[in-house]
Amino acid sequence: MNRLLTAAVKLAAILALAAVAAACSDFARGFREGLAEPADGPPEVVRAIEKHNQTGYDLIEEGKYDEGIGWLWEAVKFVYEVHPEYETLEDEVRSKELFDSPFNNMSWAYNELGDYEESLYWIDRALLLLPNTEIEYINKGNALYGLNRYDEAVDYYDLALEENEDSLNALYGKGLIYYDKGYYSGAADMFNRCLSIDSSDYDAAEMLLYSFLGREQEEDALAFAEKWLGDYPDRFDAYRLKSIALEHAGEFEEAEAFALQAAEAFPGLTEAQELPGRLYYDSGYYGEAVAYFKSRLASHPSESGSAVWLIRSYAAMQDYAAAEEAYHQAARSNPDHAELAEAMGDMYLDQTQYAEAAHYYGLAAEWEPYNEIYATAALEALYYGNRIDRCAASGASMRNKMSYSGNIAWYTGLCQLEKGDYESAVISFEEAVAINPDDYASLAQLAYAHLLTGNDEEAAEFASASLELYDSEATALYVEQELKERKRPLSKRVEAFFRDQYLYQETSSEWEKAFASLTEAASPQEIAEAVERAKKQDDPFTFVIYGEEYDQLSSLSGGESVTFREEGDLLYLSVSTFDATTDNRFIEILDSVKNPERKTLVLDLRGNAGGLSDSANRMLDALLPDYVTSTMIYRDGSTESYYSDSSSLAFKKIYVLVDEGTASAAELVTLGLKTYLPNVTIIGRDTYGKGVGQVVFEDRSAKMMVFVVNFYWNVKQTNIASTRIQPDIYVTGSSIDSFMKPVREGR
C-alpha cells in the first residue's frame, strides 16, 4: 500500500506539471495569433511585451524558472504601462491576447515551481482579461488542485471541457482529483476517456492501472497492462506498467523474470536496468537487491539511481556502515545529489537519529530548494530532534520559497509554539489553514496559539471550526474547555487547579477549609493566603506570585539562561535556570561545536534552582543515546516517561559543577548524565535534594502565578528527594577557580 501511494503521489506531481506544460504549448500558439491582431499602445512597448514574454516563456521551457519569471515580470510591467488600469483591475474587460499572455505564463511558471498560491494569483489576473480560453481554465484548475481545493478545481476543469470536450488536460486533472479522493471508479472513467482520445498516453494508462488497484482489481489491472504492452511493445513504459501490475498481483517469480526481460530489452536505459533491483527491494529481498545494485555500479559507477537504491537496501538490512560508505562513494561522482541525501535522511529517521536525519534532509532541501518533500522532511527531523530554533528559522525561510506548503507552515508553527513565539505561530497556522481550510489539526493549533496570546474570541472560533471537521480533536477540545474555565471566578479556578494537581493533597487536611473561605471576588492576595494555608506545612515548593513580584518575574523572563565560552578543547556552559528557551539555546550551542568527541564539556549548574522538566529532559536528549531519561510519578500512581532518541553528542569528558543551590531540574540533568554516561564527573558540594516537580497556573490579566508540586521524578528508579546528589570531587571554596581546578588537572 505504501508503495502504491508513493507512486501515485509521484505520478500526480509529474503529470500535473505535464498537463501544464501541454497547456502552455497550446498557449504559445495563441500568443503568436494574438500578435497578428492589432494591439493598442506605442509600437516599441508592444515589441517589448512580445520580447520579454517570449523570452520568459522559453526560459521556463528550459526549466530556468526564476530567470523566466524575471522576464515575464518585465512583460507585465510593460502591459501596465499601456493599460495602468489592469494593475488594480477587479472586473472583467475585453483585451488582446498579447496583454493576457504574460499573466497566464506567470501562472504556469509558478505552477512549475509548485507555488500554487502565486500561480492562482496570476491566473486570476489573466481570467479578468477576456476572452478566456480552455488553457486558462486548465491552469486555474491546476493551481486549485495544488492547493487541495478539489471541488473548485473540478469546476474549472469542467469549464475547460465546455470549451473542448476532448481536453486531455482537463480530463486528466479531474481523474487525479477523483483518485486522490478515493473515488476510483470516477477516476477510471476520466483516464479511460483520456485513452480514448490518445491511446498512447502513458500517464493516463498508469493512473488507470492505479485506479484498478485502488479498487483491488489486480486481475483487471494485469489484463490492462498486458494489452497496453501488446499495443506498444517497443516502449519501456509499457514494460514498467506490466511490472507494476505483476508486483501488486503478488506474482514474484513472474515479475522477476519480466523485470530481467525488460532490462535485456532496453540495455541503454538506466531505468530499465534498475527495474530488477527495485523489484528485489520492494519485495523484501534486500540481499539480492544489494548484490544487483553493486554489480550495476561496478560497471556504471556514476549511476546515481542505483546508488540510491543500494543505500536503501543496506539500510533495510541494518548495515548502516555500508550505507554510509555507499553514500560517500556515490557522492564523489554525484555531488549535490538530493536523492542520495534523502536516502540517508530516511535511514537515520528510521533509527530515530533525528539530528543526523535533519542534516541529510537539509542538504537535499538546499540542493533542490523548491522541493516540498525534502523541506518538510528536514523540518520534521528538526522538530522531533528538538532543534527548535533551527526548525523555526528554517521554516520561515522555506515559507518564503514555498508559500503553498501547508506542511512547512505546520512544522514552523509547532516550533514557534515551543519557543513561546505565539504571535508568529498564529501567522504560520493561519497560512496552513489558508492552504487547506479542512485541516482540522492546523485549525486546532491556530486556536491554541490564539488562546496563548489571549485572543479568546479567535480561539473559540477556530476550535469550533476544527471540531466541526473532527469532533475528537484533542487540542481543540482542550481550548474549548480552557475557554469555559476562564469564564469562572479566579478563586474557583485556582481551587480546581489545586484540587486536580497538588501532589500532597491527601496529607493536607486543611485545603478544603482554606478554599471554602474564599468568595468569588477574592483578590490575588486572598487566594495566595488560601494556598499557603491549604498546602502541606513542610512544602516550600508550592506558592503564589502576584502583583509586583509577578511584574518582576515577567521582566526577568527572556534573559539569557545559558552562557558559554570555549578555551581550546574545553567548552564551558553555565545554565542559570530551565525556562522555555534554555534547551533550545543549549542544543544550539552544542550543535555548533566541531569534533565534540575530542573536547571536554563543563556544565555549570551551581545555584540553578531548576525550572521546566521538559527543558531539562530535552537537554539530556541531546547528550544521551536511546534511554528513558526520567520518569514522572503522579499522585494517582500514573507515570510519564521521557525518552531520548538515538542521536547524541558525545564529548571526550563531561564535568558537572553543583552546589547546595543546585535543585530540581538541574539535579535531574546531573543525575541523568551521571547515571547513563561513564565519562561524567560531578564536582562541588551536595545538591539541594528536590526530587519533585511543579505545574504552574497563570492568569496574565490578574497578574498571578500559582506553583504547585505536582509529581515526583526519578532517573532509573533513583529519586534524590531525601538523599541529594553527592559529588565525586568535593570543593569547599565558592570561586569558579576552585571548581575548575579539578577540571584543569584532568581528574
XYZ file of C-alpha atoms in Angstrom, residues 13-650:
638
model
C 3.047 15.662 -9.289
C 4.731 14.742 -12.567
C 1.565 14.555 -14.576
C 0.091 17.733 -13.176
C 3.183 19.507 -14.443
C 2.939 17.687 -17.737
C -0.620 18.934 -18.076
C 0.507 22.494 -17.534
C 3.351 22.139 -19.991
C 1.000 20.796 -22.627
C -1.387 23.608 -21.927
C 1.378 26.140 -22.377
C 2.321 24.665 -25.740
C -1.210 25.415 -26.905
C -0.969 28.821 -25.328
C 2.209 29.617 -27.258
C 0.225 29.230 -30.464
C -2.431 31.556 -29.074
C 0.318 34.031 -28.209
C 1.540 34.194 -31.796
C -2.009 34.526 -33.072
C -2.505 37.414 -30.663
C 0.458 39.221 -32.176
C -1.295 39.178 -35.516
C -4.113 41.229 -34.007
C -3.670 44.988 -33.935
C -2.570 45.978 -30.419
C -3.048 49.377 -28.905
C -0.085 51.145 -27.356
C 3.243 52.513 -28.567
C 4.898 50.107 -31.032
C 8.138 49.977 -29.024
C 6.209 48.967 -25.879
C 4.256 46.327 -27.802
C 7.557 44.904 -29.094
C 8.967 44.930 -25.554
C 5.983 42.932 -24.273
C 6.432 40.439 -27.085
C 10.178 40.087 -26.484
C 10.032 39.734 -22.694
C 7.052 37.381 -22.742
C 8.590 35.070 -25.337
C 11.991 35.067 -23.622
C 10.365 34.283 -20.284
C 8.353 31.502 -21.867
C 11.461 29.967 -23.469
C 13.386 30.092 -20.188
C 10.581 28.308 -18.354
C 10.527 25.654 -21.063
C 14.229 25.138 -20.254
C 13.457 24.819 -16.534
C 15.024 28.198 -15.654
C 12.011 29.300 -13.655
C 13.371 32.186 -11.589
C 15.051 33.749 -14.593
C 11.928 33.242 -16.704
C 9.732 34.850 -14.061
C 12.024 37.888 -14.124
C 11.447 38.339 -17.851
C 7.713 37.788 -17.528
C 7.506 40.356 -14.738
C 9.116 42.901 -17.063
C 6.488 41.991 -19.679
C 3.746 42.549 -17.095
C 5.172 45.984 -16.235
C 5.091 46.928 -19.917
C 1.446 45.794 -20.046
C 0.721 48.082 -17.087
C 2.451 50.898 -18.972
C -0.072 50.533 -21.784
C -3.031 49.719 -19.515
C -2.329 51.048 -15.987
C -5.898 50.188 -15.024
C -5.041 46.470 -15.296
C -2.887 46.731 -12.163
C -5.935 47.231 -9.931
C -8.491 45.562 -12.173
C -11.393 43.896 -10.357
C -13.937 43.403 -13.154
C -13.611 41.550 -16.435
C -12.664 43.530 -19.553
C -12.016 42.551 -23.137
C -8.361 42.608 -24.089
C -5.834 41.399 -26.627
C -4.027 38.075 -26.402
C -0.724 39.943 -26.213
C -1.687 41.640 -22.947
C -3.236 38.486 -21.478
C -0.271 36.249 -22.270
C 2.300 37.307 -19.597
C -0.221 36.778 -16.784
C -1.067 33.262 -17.924
C 2.597 32.404 -18.391
C 3.369 33.684 -14.882
C 0.723 31.302 -13.552
C 2.317 28.456 -15.464
C 5.795 29.321 -14.157
C 4.715 29.349 -10.518
C 2.801 26.104 -11.025
C 6.007 24.544 -12.316
C 7.719 25.727 -9.123
C 4.882 24.331 -7.026
C 3.987 27.784 -5.671
C 0.269 27.360 -6.191
C -0.796 30.481 -4.300
C 1.219 32.661 -6.685
C 0.040 30.584 -9.628
C -3.555 31.209 -8.579
C -2.945 34.949 -8.207
C -1.616 35.286 -11.743
C -4.225 33.114 -13.433
C -6.925 35.141 -11.700
C -5.362 38.258 -13.266
C -5.371 36.526 -16.652
C -9.018 35.485 -16.335
C -10.080 39.115 -15.892
C -8.900 39.732 -19.457
C -11.482 38.331 -21.864
C -11.954 36.172 -23.788
C -10.975 33.233 -21.569
C -9.680 30.006 -23.040
C -9.549 26.307 -22.323
C -5.883 26.673 -21.392
C -6.588 29.373 -18.808
C -9.311 27.296 -17.194
C -6.913 24.340 -17.021
C -4.188 26.467 -15.452
C -6.594 27.685 -12.789
C -7.747 24.121 -12.188
C -4.108 23.064 -11.769
C -3.423 25.860 -9.258
C -6.512 24.965 -7.228
C -5.601 21.277 -7.367
C -2.164 22.089 -5.980
C -3.868 23.904 -3.093
C -6.088 20.869 -2.372
C -9.165 22.893 -3.315
C -10.527 19.943 -5.223
C -14.144 20.955 -5.760
C -13.184 24.351 -7.156
C -10.551 22.741 -9.376
C -13.176 20.391 -10.837
C -15.370 23.403 -11.656
C -12.596 24.936 -13.743
C -11.712 21.676 -15.445
C -15.397 21.461 -16.364
C -15.237 24.969 -17.851
C -12.293 23.809 -19.958
C -14.330 20.801 -21.081
C -17.152 23.125 -22.112
C -14.650 24.804 -24.410
C -13.291 21.470 -25.633
C -14.952 18.210 -24.624
C -11.771 16.335 -25.590
C -9.465 18.422 -23.409
C -6.945 15.823 -22.252
C -5.521 18.026 -19.537
C -8.925 18.767 -18.028
C -9.961 15.112 -18.108
C -6.667 14.094 -16.583
C -6.918 16.738 -13.858
C -10.400 15.552 -12.899
C -9.129 11.979 -12.839
C -6.338 12.887 -10.422
C -8.803 14.587 -8.094
C -11.176 11.631 -8.127
C -8.232 9.319 -7.441
C -6.961 11.449 -4.557
C -10.439 11.447 -3.026
C -10.668 7.652 -3.280
C -13.348 7.764 -5.992
C -11.592 5.177 -8.125
C -14.496 4.420 -10.457
C -14.811 8.082 -11.403
C -11.045 8.318 -11.814
C -11.052 5.282 -14.105
C -13.777 6.897 -16.241
C -11.660 10.031 -16.703
C -8.476 8.134 -17.564
C -10.398 5.880 -19.964
C -11.682 8.995 -21.720
C -8.109 10.253 -21.988
C -7.056 6.967 -23.566
C -9.994 7.029 -25.974
C -8.598 10.323 -27.277
C -4.937 9.285 -27.171
C -4.409 5.583 -26.505
C -0.628 6.082 -26.290
C -0.839 8.414 -23.251
C 1.248 6.554 -20.656
C 0.357 8.938 -17.839
C -3.332 8.190 -18.255
C -2.582 4.478 -18.655
C -0.616 4.321 -15.420
C -3.253 6.203 -13.448
C -5.925 3.904 -14.888
C -3.846 0.972 -13.646
C -3.683 2.507 -10.166
C -7.419 3.109 -10.282
C -7.908 -0.628 -10.824
C -5.556 -1.345 -7.920
C -7.388 1.163 -5.750
C -10.490 -0.982 -6.218
C -8.410 -4.130 -5.513
C -8.963 -5.337 -9.094
C -5.491 -6.809 -9.562
C -6.561 -9.153 -12.363
C -8.150 -6.316 -14.347
C -5.019 -4.214 -13.780
C -2.797 -7.006 -15.094
C -5.041 -7.644 -18.096
C -4.994 -3.948 -18.978
C -1.200 -3.773 -18.616
C -0.714 -6.802 -20.860
C -2.970 -5.278 -23.517
C -1.117 -1.981 -23.382
C 2.217 -3.788 -23.715
C 0.812 -5.615 -26.724
C -0.180 -2.290 -28.281
C 3.189 -0.636 -27.558
C 5.804 -3.418 -27.374
C 8.714 -1.090 -28.159
C 8.130 1.286 -25.249
C 9.813 0.736 -21.890
C 6.993 2.425 -20.025
C 4.729 -0.384 -21.261
C 7.083 -2.840 -19.544
C 7.051 -0.673 -16.442
C 3.258 -0.707 -16.432
C 3.134 -4.504 -16.517
C 5.863 -4.724 -13.866
C 3.716 -2.649 -11.503
C 0.724 -4.885 -12.167
C 2.705 -8.092 -11.597
C 4.187 -6.809 -8.360
C 0.773 -5.921 -6.961
C -0.607 -9.265 -8.089
C 1.980 -10.967 -5.869
C 3.487 -12.962 -8.732
C 7.126 -12.541 -7.689
C 8.808 -15.151 -9.891
C 6.918 -13.947 -12.951
C 7.636 -10.327 -12.002
C 11.351 -11.111 -11.574
C 11.586 -12.833 -14.956
C 9.719 -9.954 -16.591
C 11.949 -7.298 -14.958
C 15.064 -9.091 -16.221
C 13.446 -9.319 -19.660
C 12.811 -5.559 -19.622
C 16.419 -4.857 -18.637
C 17.636 -7.037 -21.512
C 15.251 -5.374 -23.973
C 16.452 -1.843 -23.120
C 20.198 -2.159 -22.375
C 20.880 1.560 -22.732
C 18.052 2.764 -20.488
C 19.039 3.303 -16.856
C 15.507 2.978 -15.520
C 15.130 -0.398 -17.223
C 18.403 -1.599 -15.716
C 17.256 -0.603 -12.221
C 13.921 -2.411 -12.538
C 15.043 -5.866 -11.267
C 16.842 -4.358 -8.264
C 13.816 -2.230 -7.426
C 11.678 -5.363 -7.536
C 14.010 -7.162 -5.109
C 13.888 -4.195 -2.742
C 10.104 -3.771 -2.906
C 9.646 -7.500 -2.306
C 11.899 -7.538 0.768
C 14.808 -9.414 -0.836
C 17.372 -6.891 0.336
C 20.424 -9.115 -0.040
C 19.535 -9.742 -3.676
C 18.938 -6.005 -4.144
C 22.392 -5.213 -2.720
C 24.051 -7.755 -4.986
C 22.204 -6.446 -8.039
C 22.943 -2.754 -7.470
C 26.589 -3.412 -6.519
C 27.004 -5.297 -9.779
C 25.378 -2.453 -11.657
C 27.608 0.169 -10.016
C 30.732 -1.875 -10.714
C 30.196 -1.256 -14.415
C 28.404 2.112 -14.091
C 29.944 3.823 -11.024
C 28.346 7.222 -11.651
C 24.790 5.858 -11.891
C 23.077 7.763 -9.075
C 19.791 5.845 -9.140
C 21.498 2.530 -8.437
C 23.475 4.186 -5.633
C 20.270 5.480 -4.044
C 18.759 2.008 -4.029
C 21.958 0.423 -2.784
C 21.865 2.791 0.215
C 18.217 1.970 0.859
C 18.906 -1.761 0.596
C 21.780 -1.603 3.073
C 19.617 0.452 5.430
C 16.823 -2.125 5.219
C 19.380 -4.780 6.214
C 20.500 -2.502 9.104
C 24.017 -2.407 7.679
C 24.346 1.303 8.343
C 28.116 1.486 7.968
C 27.856 0.011 4.467
C 25.113 2.501 3.622
C 27.358 5.382 4.764
C 30.212 4.066 2.644
C 27.916 3.678 -0.376
C 26.732 7.256 0.068
C 30.212 8.775 0.271
C 31.401 6.748 -2.696
C 28.397 7.836 -4.789
C 28.722 11.460 -3.664
C 32.190 11.630 -5.209
C 30.641 11.028 -8.625
C 27.353 12.805 -7.913
C 27.946 15.817 -5.629
C 24.896 17.819 -4.564
C 22.571 14.929 -5.465
C 19.356 15.374 -3.485
C 18.053 11.811 -3.784
C 21.255 10.402 -2.314
C 20.923 12.737 0.670
C 17.234 11.871 1.009
C 18.061 8.158 1.199
C 20.483 8.848 4.044
C 17.935 11.040 5.795
C 15.357 8.266 5.572
C 17.828 5.784 7.034
C 18.579 7.931 10.069
C 14.946 8.886 10.558
C 14.025 5.202 10.788
C 16.595 4.873 13.605
C 15.171 7.972 15.374
C 18.531 9.665 14.856
C 16.821 12.934 14.137
C 19.858 15.218 14.166
C 21.608 13.125 11.514
C 18.387 12.847 9.505
C 17.938 16.626 9.646
C 21.470 17.100 8.303
C 20.860 14.988 5.203
C 17.345 16.242 4.549
C 18.739 19.755 4.913
C 21.297 19.017 2.202
C 18.572 17.693 -0.098
C 16.450 20.792 0.544
C 19.458 23.031 -0.099
C 20.215 21.342 -3.406
C 16.561 21.365 -4.514
C 15.178 24.452 -2.747
C 11.681 24.194 -4.210
C 11.099 20.547 -3.314
C 8.393 20.414 -0.638
C 9.098 16.783 0.291
C 12.720 17.497 1.226
C 11.854 20.737 3.006
C 9.107 19.091 5.061
C 11.323 16.137 5.978
C 14.072 18.493 7.172
C 11.650 20.423 9.386
C 10.088 17.241 10.754
C 13.502 15.875 11.751
C 14.498 19.179 13.356
C 11.238 19.309 15.295
C 11.423 15.755 16.636
C 15.146 16.172 17.276
C 14.367 19.190 19.498
C 16.287 21.583 17.238
C 13.500 24.094 17.750
C 15.324 27.333 16.949
C 16.729 25.925 13.711
C 13.342 24.469 12.817
C 11.549 27.790 13.279
C 14.190 29.763 11.378
C 14.415 27.216 8.541
C 10.645 27.008 8.281
C 10.303 30.773 7.999
C 12.920 30.793 5.238
C 11.307 27.888 3.376
C 7.876 29.515 3.559
C 9.254 32.436 1.554
C 10.057 29.991 -1.253
C 7.079 27.656 -0.872
C 4.139 29.662 0.420
C 1.838 26.948 -0.917
C 3.032 24.289 1.532
C 0.772 23.550 4.467
C 3.315 21.074 5.878
C 6.026 23.708 6.083
C 3.680 26.175 7.761
C 2.584 23.410 10.175
C 6.054 22.476 11.428
C 7.107 26.117 11.556
C 4.099 26.889 13.720
C 4.774 23.962 16.064
C 8.346 25.128 16.606
C 7.221 28.697 17.203
C 4.804 27.424 19.840
C 7.649 25.520 21.507
C 9.723 28.705 21.546
C 6.890 30.684 23.103
C 6.618 32.882 20.000
C 2.842 32.665 19.936
C 2.176 35.615 17.623
C 4.385 34.110 14.911
C 2.729 30.728 15.453
C -0.646 32.345 14.769
C 0.651 33.590 11.409
C 2.078 30.176 10.482
C -1.090 28.258 11.305
C -3.171 30.881 9.502
C -1.096 30.109 6.409
C -1.613 26.371 6.876
C -5.372 26.866 7.160
C -5.450 29.188 4.143
C -3.771 26.472 2.086
C -6.084 23.732 3.367
C -9.249 25.050 5.047
C -10.225 21.493 6.069
C -7.012 20.863 8.021
C -8.593 20.334 11.439
C -5.219 19.838 13.148
C -3.937 23.218 11.944
C -7.236 24.832 12.924
C -6.833 23.386 16.421
C -3.258 24.626 16.747
C -4.346 28.035 15.473
C -6.995 28.083 18.198
C -4.377 27.101 20.783
C -1.965 29.813 19.633
C -4.751 32.396 19.921
C -5.560 31.072 23.395
C -1.950 31.580 24.475
C -1.923 35.138 23.128
C -5.158 35.968 24.959
C -7.334 36.189 21.848
C -10.228 34.235 23.323
C -12.749 35.096 20.614
C -10.489 33.842 17.820
C -9.533 30.791 19.887
C -13.206 29.867 20.230
C -13.853 30.397 16.522
C -11.051 28.149 15.296
C -11.573 25.468 17.948
C -15.199 25.237 16.836
C -14.160 25.032 13.170
C -11.722 22.219 13.981
C -14.305 20.229 15.933
C -16.842 20.563 13.131
C -14.394 18.657 10.945
C -13.260 16.177 13.628
C -15.176 16.143 16.887
C -12.424 14.341 18.856
C -9.551 16.726 18.080
C -7.761 16.829 21.444
C -6.193 20.279 21.183
C -9.453 21.881 20.079
C -11.305 20.192 22.948
C -8.699 21.485 25.382
C -9.091 25.030 24.040
C -12.865 24.891 24.433
C -12.562 23.573 27.997
C -9.982 26.209 28.910
C -12.183 28.975 27.498
C -15.043 27.749 29.671
C -12.726 27.760 32.685
C -11.678 31.335 32.006
C -15.259 32.494 32.463
C -15.315 31.164 36.032
C -14.198 33.308 39.005
C -10.442 33.286 39.563
C -10.762 31.826 43.072
C -12.781 28.859 41.788
C -10.286 28.196 39.011
C -7.350 28.177 41.418
C -9.236 25.877 43.794
C -9.962 23.435 40.964
C -6.331 23.624 39.829
C -5.082 22.883 43.366
C -7.538 20.015 43.795
C -6.607 18.403 40.473
C -2.840 18.905 40.593
C -1.484 19.035 44.154
C 0.737 16.043 44.906
C 0.361 16.112 48.711
C -3.384 16.632 48.831
C -4.005 13.544 50.991
C -1.584 14.804 53.678
C -3.009 18.323 53.687
C -6.221 18.236 55.715
C -6.755 21.987 55.631
C -7.136 22.600 51.915
C -10.946 22.336 51.706
C -11.379 24.669 54.687
C -8.835 27.118 53.251
C -10.628 27.486 49.930
C -14.118 27.431 51.471
C -13.442 30.836 52.994
C -12.820 32.436 49.586
C -15.535 34.449 47.869
C -15.915 34.571 44.101
C -14.484 38.096 44.165
C -11.400 37.132 46.174
C -8.265 39.140 45.423
C -4.932 37.574 44.378
C -3.608 38.233 47.887
C -6.535 36.385 49.471
C -6.055 33.495 47.053
C -2.327 33.368 47.884
C -3.126 33.215 51.597
C -5.596 30.378 50.983
C -2.978 28.378 49.050
C -0.490 28.945 51.870
C -2.985 27.519 54.388
C -4.032 24.654 52.122
C -0.606 23.248 51.280
C 1.402 20.768 53.326
C 3.314 22.611 56.047
C 6.819 21.466 55.051
C 6.271 22.078 51.339
C 8.425 25.056 50.240
C 7.766 24.481 46.534
C 4.047 25.341 46.440
C 3.489 29.097 46.448
C 1.813 32.039 44.680
C 3.401 35.017 42.917
C 1.258 38.074 42.184
C 1.317 41.843 41.856
C 4.770 43.448 41.908
C 6.512 40.073 42.239
C 4.716 38.923 39.089
C 5.884 42.036 37.224
C 9.442 41.476 38.419
C 9.394 37.841 37.324
C 7.965 38.805 33.929
C 10.665 41.434 33.446
C 13.361 38.863 34.214
C 11.989 36.299 31.728
C 13.547 36.303 28.314
C 17.049 36.865 29.697
C 19.970 34.691 28.666
C 19.794 31.487 30.721
C 22.793 29.869 29.001
C 26.234 31.434 28.648
C 29.308 29.748 27.240
C 32.900 30.140 26.262
C 35.475 27.948 24.561
C 39.044 27.565 25.770
C 40.873 25.357 23.299
C 39.457 21.865 23.747
C 37.289 22.913 26.707
C 33.691 24.110 26.358
C 32.272 25.837 29.449
C 28.479 26.230 29.680
C 26.710 27.922 32.570
C 22.955 27.318 32.910
C 21.185 29.613 35.376
C 17.639 28.243 35.043
C 15.488 25.924 32.939
C 12.917 28.026 31.109
C 11.125 27.552 27.783
C 14.180 28.655 25.771
C 17.027 27.113 27.791
C 17.075 23.784 25.980
C 16.917 25.458 22.556
C 19.924 27.638 23.324
C 21.824 24.772 24.956
C 21.324 22.470 21.963
C 22.147 25.258 19.507
C 25.499 25.794 21.246
C 26.314 22.079 21.342
C 25.446 21.669 17.660
C 27.942 24.406 16.788
C 30.849 22.540 18.418
C 33.162 20.886 15.919
C 34.537 17.455 16.815
C 32.909 17.269 20.274
C 34.372 13.800 20.809
C 37.786 15.486 21.179
C 36.606 18.096 23.674
C 35.715 18.412 27.352
C 32.324 19.813 28.354
C 31.957 21.661 31.650
C 28.318 22.141 32.642
C 27.993 24.685 35.453
C 24.718 24.202 37.371
C 25.734 25.947 40.599
C 22.897 27.981 42.059
C 20.462 26.675 39.441
C 17.190 26.158 41.332
C 15.576 24.299 38.439
C 12.627 25.106 36.229
C 10.859 23.215 33.476
C 11.379 19.457 33.451
C 10.617 19.449 29.704
C 13.611 21.694 29.125
C 15.869 19.530 31.298
C 14.839 16.323 29.542
C 15.452 17.810 26.105
C 18.938 18.800 27.178
C 19.537 15.230 28.304
C 18.190 14.033 24.962
C 20.948 15.949 23.177
C 23.690 14.253 25.211
C 22.291 10.748 25.712
C 21.618 7.938 23.235
C 18.414 5.897 23.376
C 17.392 5.890 27.079
C 14.485 6.672 29.389
C 15.883 9.985 30.620
C 13.443 10.298 33.536
C 10.030 9.224 34.796
C 7.383 11.448 36.380
C 5.182 9.831 39.069
C 1.857 11.499 39.825
C -0.463 11.433 42.830
C -2.691 8.709 41.418
C 0.291 6.443 40.693
C 0.286 7.087 36.958
C 3.650 7.671 35.310
C 5.002 9.547 32.331
C 8.431 8.814 30.906
C 10.730 10.953 28.796
C 12.811 9.241 26.129
C 15.953 10.330 24.335
C 16.328 9.441 20.678
C 19.271 7.575 19.197
C 21.148 10.760 18.289
C 23.639 12.044 20.829
C 26.527 14.477 21.010
C 29.442 12.588 22.557
